[in-house]
CSV table of C-alpha atoms in Angstrom, one decimal:
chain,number,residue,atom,x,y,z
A,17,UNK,CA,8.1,14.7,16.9
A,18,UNK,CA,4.8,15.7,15.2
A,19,UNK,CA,1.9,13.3,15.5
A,20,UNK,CA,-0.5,12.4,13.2
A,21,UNK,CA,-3.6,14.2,12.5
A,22,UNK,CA,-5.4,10.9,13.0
A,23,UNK,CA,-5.1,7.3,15.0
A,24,UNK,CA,-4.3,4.6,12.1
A,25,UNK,CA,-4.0,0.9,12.3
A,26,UNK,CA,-0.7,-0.9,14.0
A,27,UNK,CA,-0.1,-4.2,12.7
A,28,UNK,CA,1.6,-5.1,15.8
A,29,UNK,CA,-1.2,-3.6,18.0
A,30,UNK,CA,-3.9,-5.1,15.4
A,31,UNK,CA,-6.1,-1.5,16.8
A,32,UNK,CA,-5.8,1.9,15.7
A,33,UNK,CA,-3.0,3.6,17.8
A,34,UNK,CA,-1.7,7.2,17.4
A,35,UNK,CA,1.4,7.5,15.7
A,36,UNK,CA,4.6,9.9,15.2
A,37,UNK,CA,5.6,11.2,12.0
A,38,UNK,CA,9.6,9.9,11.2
A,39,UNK,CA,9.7,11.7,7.4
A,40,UNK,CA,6.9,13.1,5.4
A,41,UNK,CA,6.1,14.0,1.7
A,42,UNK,CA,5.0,16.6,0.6
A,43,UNK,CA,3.1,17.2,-3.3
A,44,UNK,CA,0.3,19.6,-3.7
A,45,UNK,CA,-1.9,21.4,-6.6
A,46,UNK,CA,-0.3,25.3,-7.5
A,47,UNK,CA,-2.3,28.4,-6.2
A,48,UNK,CA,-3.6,29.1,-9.7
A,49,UNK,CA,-5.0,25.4,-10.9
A,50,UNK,CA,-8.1,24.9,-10.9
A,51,UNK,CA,-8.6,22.1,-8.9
A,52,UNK,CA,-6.7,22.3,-5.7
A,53,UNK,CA,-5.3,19.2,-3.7
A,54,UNK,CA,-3.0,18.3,-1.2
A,55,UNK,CA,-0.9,14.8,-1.1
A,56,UNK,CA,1.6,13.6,2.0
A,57,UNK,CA,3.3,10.3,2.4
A,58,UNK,CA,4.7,9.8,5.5
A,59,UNK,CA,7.0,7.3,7.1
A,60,UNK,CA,5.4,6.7,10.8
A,61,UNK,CA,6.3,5.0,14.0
A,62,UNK,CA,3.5,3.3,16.4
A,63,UNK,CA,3.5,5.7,19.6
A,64,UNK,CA,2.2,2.3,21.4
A,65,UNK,CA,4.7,-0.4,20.3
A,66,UNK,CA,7.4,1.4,17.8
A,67,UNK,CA,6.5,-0.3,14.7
A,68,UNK,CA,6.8,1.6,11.8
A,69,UNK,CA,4.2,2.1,8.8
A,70,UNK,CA,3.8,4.1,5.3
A,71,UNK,CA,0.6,6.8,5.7
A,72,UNK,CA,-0.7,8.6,2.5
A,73,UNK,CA,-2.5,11.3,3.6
A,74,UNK,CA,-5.0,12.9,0.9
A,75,UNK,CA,-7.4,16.0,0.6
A,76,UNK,CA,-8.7,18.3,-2.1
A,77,UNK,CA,-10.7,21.0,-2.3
A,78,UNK,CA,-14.2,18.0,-1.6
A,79,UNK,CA,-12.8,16.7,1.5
A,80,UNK,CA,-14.6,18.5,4.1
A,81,UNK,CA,-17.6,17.6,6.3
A,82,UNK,CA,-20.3,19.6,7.9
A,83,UNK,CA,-20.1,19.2,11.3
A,84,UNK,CA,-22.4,21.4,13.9
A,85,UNK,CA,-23.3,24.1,11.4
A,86,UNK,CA,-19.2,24.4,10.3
A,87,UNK,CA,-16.9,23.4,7.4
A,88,UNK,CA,-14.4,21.3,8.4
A,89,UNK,CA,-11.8,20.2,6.0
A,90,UNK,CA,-10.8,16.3,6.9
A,91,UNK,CA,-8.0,14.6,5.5
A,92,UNK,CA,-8.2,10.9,4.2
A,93,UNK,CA,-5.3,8.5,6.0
A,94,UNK,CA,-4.6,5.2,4.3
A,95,UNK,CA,-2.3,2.8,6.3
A,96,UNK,CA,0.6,0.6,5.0
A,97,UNK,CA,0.3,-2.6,6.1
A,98,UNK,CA,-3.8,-2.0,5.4
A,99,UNK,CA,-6.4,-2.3,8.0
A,100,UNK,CA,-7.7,-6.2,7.3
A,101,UNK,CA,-11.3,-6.0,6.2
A,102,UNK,CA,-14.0,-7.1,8.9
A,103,UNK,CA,-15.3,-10.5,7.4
A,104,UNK,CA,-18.8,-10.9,7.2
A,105,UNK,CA,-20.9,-13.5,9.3
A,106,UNK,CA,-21.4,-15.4,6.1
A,107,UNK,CA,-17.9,-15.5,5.4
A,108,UNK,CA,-17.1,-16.3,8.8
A,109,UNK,CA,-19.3,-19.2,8.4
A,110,UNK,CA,-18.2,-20.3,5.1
A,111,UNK,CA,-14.4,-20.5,6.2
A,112,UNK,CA,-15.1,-22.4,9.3
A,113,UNK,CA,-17.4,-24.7,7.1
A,114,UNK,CA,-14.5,-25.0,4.7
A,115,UNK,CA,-11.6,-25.4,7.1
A,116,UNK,CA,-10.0,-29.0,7.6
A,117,UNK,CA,-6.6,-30.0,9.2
A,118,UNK,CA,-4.4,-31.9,7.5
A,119,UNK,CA,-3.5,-35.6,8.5
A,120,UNK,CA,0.0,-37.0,9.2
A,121,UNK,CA,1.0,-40.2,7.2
A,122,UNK,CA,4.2,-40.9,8.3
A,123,UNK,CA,4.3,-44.3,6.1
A,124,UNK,CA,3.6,-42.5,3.0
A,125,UNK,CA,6.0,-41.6,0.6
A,126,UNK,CA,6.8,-38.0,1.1
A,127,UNK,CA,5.0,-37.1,-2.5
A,128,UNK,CA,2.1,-38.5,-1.5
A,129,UNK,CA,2.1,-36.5,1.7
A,130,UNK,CA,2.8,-33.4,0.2
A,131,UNK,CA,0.2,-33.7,-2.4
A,132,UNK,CA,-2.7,-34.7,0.1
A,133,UNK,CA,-1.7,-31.5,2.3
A,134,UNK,CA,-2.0,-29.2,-0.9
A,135,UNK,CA,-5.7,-30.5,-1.2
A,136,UNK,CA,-6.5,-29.9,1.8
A,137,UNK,CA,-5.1,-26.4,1.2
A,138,UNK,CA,-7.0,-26.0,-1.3
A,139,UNK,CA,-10.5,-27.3,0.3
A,140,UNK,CA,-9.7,-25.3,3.1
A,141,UNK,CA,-9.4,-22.3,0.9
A,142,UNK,CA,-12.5,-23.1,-1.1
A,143,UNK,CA,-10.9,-24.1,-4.7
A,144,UNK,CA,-13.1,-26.5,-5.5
A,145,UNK,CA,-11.3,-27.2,-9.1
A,146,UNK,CA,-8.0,-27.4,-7.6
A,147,UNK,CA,-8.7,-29.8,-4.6
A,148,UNK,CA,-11.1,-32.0,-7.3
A,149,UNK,CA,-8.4,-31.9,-10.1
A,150,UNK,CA,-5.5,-32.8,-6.9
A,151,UNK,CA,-8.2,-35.5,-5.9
A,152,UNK,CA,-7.5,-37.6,-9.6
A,153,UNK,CA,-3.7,-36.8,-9.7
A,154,UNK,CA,-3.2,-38.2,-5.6
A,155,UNK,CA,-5.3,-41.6,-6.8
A,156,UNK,CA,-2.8,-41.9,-9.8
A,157,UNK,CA,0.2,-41.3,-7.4
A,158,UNK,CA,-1.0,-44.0,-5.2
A,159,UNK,CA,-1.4,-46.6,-7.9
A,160,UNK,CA,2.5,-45.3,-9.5
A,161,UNK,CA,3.8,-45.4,-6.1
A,162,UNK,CA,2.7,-49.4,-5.4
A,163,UNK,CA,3.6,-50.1,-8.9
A,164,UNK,CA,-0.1,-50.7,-10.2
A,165,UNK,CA,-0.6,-50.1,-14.3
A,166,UNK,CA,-3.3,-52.1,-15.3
A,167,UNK,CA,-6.0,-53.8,-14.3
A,168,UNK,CA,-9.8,-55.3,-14.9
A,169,UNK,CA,-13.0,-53.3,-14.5
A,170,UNK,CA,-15.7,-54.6,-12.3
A,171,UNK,CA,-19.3,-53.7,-11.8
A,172,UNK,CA,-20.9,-53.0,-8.6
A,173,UNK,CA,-21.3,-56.2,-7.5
A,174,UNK,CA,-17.5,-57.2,-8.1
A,175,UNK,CA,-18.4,-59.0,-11.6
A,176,UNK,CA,-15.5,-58.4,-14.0
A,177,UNK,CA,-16.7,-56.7,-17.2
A,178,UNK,CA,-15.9,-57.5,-20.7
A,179,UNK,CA,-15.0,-54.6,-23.3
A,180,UNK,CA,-16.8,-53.8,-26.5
A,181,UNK,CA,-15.3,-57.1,-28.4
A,182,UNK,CA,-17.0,-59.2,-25.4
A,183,UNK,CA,-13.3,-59.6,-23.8
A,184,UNK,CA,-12.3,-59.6,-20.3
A,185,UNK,CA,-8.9,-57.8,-20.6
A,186,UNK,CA,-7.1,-55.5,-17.9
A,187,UNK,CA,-7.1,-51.7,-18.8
A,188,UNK,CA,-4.4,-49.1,-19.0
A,189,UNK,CA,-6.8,-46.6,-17.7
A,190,UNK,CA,-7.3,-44.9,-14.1
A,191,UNK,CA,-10.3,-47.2,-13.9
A,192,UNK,CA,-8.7,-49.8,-14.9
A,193,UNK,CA,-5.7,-49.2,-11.8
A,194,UNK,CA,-8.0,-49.0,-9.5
A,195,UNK,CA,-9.8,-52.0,-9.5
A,196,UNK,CA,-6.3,-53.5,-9.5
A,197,UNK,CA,-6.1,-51.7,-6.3
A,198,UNK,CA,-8.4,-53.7,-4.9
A,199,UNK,CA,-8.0,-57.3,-6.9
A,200,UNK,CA,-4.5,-56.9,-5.0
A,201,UNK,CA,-6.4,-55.9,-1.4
A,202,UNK,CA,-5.2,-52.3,-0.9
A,203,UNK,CA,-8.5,-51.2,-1.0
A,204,UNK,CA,-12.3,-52.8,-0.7
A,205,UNK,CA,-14.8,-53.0,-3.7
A,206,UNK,CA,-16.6,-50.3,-2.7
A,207,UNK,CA,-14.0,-47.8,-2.1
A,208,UNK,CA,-13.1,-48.7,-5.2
A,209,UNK,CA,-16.5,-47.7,-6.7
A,210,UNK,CA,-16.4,-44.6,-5.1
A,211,UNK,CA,-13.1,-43.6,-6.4
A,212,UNK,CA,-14.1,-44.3,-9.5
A,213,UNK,CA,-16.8,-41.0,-8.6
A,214,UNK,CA,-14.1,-39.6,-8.0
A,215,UNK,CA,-11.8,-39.4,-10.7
A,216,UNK,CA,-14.5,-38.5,-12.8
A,217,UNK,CA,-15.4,-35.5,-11.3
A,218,UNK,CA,-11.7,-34.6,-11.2
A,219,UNK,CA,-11.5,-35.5,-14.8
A,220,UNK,CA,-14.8,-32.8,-15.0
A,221,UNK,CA,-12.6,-30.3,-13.1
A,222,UNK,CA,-9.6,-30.4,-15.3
A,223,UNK,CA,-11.5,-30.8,-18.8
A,224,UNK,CA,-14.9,-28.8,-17.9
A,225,UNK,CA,-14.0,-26.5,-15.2
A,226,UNK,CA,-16.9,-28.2,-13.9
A,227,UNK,CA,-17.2,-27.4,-10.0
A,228,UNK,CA,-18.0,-29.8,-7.4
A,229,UNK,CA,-20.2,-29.4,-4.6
A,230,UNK,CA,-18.7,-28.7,-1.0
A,231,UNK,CA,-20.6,-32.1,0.4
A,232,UNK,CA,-19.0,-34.0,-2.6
A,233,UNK,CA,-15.9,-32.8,-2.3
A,234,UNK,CA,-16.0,-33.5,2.2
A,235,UNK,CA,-16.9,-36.8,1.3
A,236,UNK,CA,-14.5,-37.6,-1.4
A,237,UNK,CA,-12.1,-35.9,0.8
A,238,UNK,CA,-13.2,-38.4,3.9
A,239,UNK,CA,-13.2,-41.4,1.5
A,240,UNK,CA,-9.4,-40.7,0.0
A,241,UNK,CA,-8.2,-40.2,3.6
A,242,UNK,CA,-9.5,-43.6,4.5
A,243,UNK,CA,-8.1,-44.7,1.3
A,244,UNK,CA,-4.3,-43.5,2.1
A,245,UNK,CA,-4.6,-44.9,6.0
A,246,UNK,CA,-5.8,-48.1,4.8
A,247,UNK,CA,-2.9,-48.6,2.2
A,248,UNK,CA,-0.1,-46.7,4.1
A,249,UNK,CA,-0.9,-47.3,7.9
A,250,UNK,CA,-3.0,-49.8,9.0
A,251,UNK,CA,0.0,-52.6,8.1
A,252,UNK,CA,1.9,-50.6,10.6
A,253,UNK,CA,-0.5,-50.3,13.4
A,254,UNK,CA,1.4,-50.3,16.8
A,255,UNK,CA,-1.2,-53.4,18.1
A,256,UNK,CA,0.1,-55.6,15.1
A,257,UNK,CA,3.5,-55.4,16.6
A,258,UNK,CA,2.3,-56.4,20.0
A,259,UNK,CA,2.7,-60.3,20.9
């Protein structure tokens, strides 16, 4: 079989290899237009490991090169499955800065678990919005799943605070849920606090398209992990079952 003109990328081989040529092709411009071209698509097989891939070779009448005082006409090859594009240091960087494993639960419901792994998806991936806005709607799943619809607000010093009328009343709200979170001892005042941060940058995300930073979102990331081991795991820990 004929070979190509030209090594192109294997997919397999993840190099460029020289390939065969299975099926071609064939278009081209007529001898009197006035811009002449020349179009094949073949159908190729990897002379190093058999796999096959789709090749559009191109060239007009502006394809050539000089090379040593000559004209030489040069084709252009474009692979099917493409070449991947060489990422730069800074993107190297930036996706190892950005790239977190997820965590098992194995005591959380399988909702929550799925939801927490989509964030981290998203972190790692560098949607901001998405892992914020996933952030709120996790911290509403937790407080559905145990049940939790209302509760007080407190202030940073765990003092319950009245509303507008001077009454100390629970809330419907997010807020509101959380702090219930922790009159009930899931979670600790200050975790608490924090995930009150937290919502409302989510809430920002969702309503504002408002972008938080990568160190706010690791840490709001770090402090909602905590939160889920706390709530889901720690009741289980193999040394409470020890005598």
């Amino acid at each position: 079989m004929e070979k190509l003109d030209e090594k192109v990328y294997c997919s397999s081989c993840k190099q460029k290899t020289n390939h065969q040529i299975i099926y071609t092709h064939s278009e081209s411009s007529g001898l009197t237009d006035d811009f002449h071209w020349h179009e094949k698509h073949h159908i190729a097989q990897c002379l190093g490991c058999d796999t096959i891939c789709f090749v559009r070779q191109y060239g007009d009448e502006y394809s050539w090169d000089n090379i040593d005082g000559e004209q030489v006409w040069i084709d252009d090859f474009t692979v099917y499955p493409e070449e991947p594009k060489k990422k730069s240091i800074e993107e190297k960087l930036e996706e190892k800065m950005y790239h977190r494993k997820t965590k098992k639960f194995k005591n959380a419901p399988e909702s929550i678990q799925n939801l927490y792994n989509q964030i981290i998806e998203s972190f790692s991936k560098g949607h901001d919005i998405l892992c914020a806005a996933g952030l709120r709607t996790l911290i509403e799943g937790i407080c559905t799943h145990l049940g939790i619809k209302k509760g007080y607000l407190y202030d940073e010093n765990g003092i319950q605070i009245p509303d507008e009328e001077g009454i100390i009343r629970k809330h419907e709200s997010l807020g509101g849920k959380i702090f219930e979170l922790y009159d009930k001892k899931f979670i600790i005042l200050h975790q608490a606090l924090i995930l009150q941060k937290v919502i409302k940058f989510g809430n920002d995300a969702l309503h504002k398209m408002k972008t938080p930073s990568y160190y706010t979102l690791t840490e709001a990331v770090d402090i909602v992990e905590k939160v889920l081991y706390d709530i889901f795991e720690l009741k289980n820990h193999s040394l409470l079952k020890k005598s």
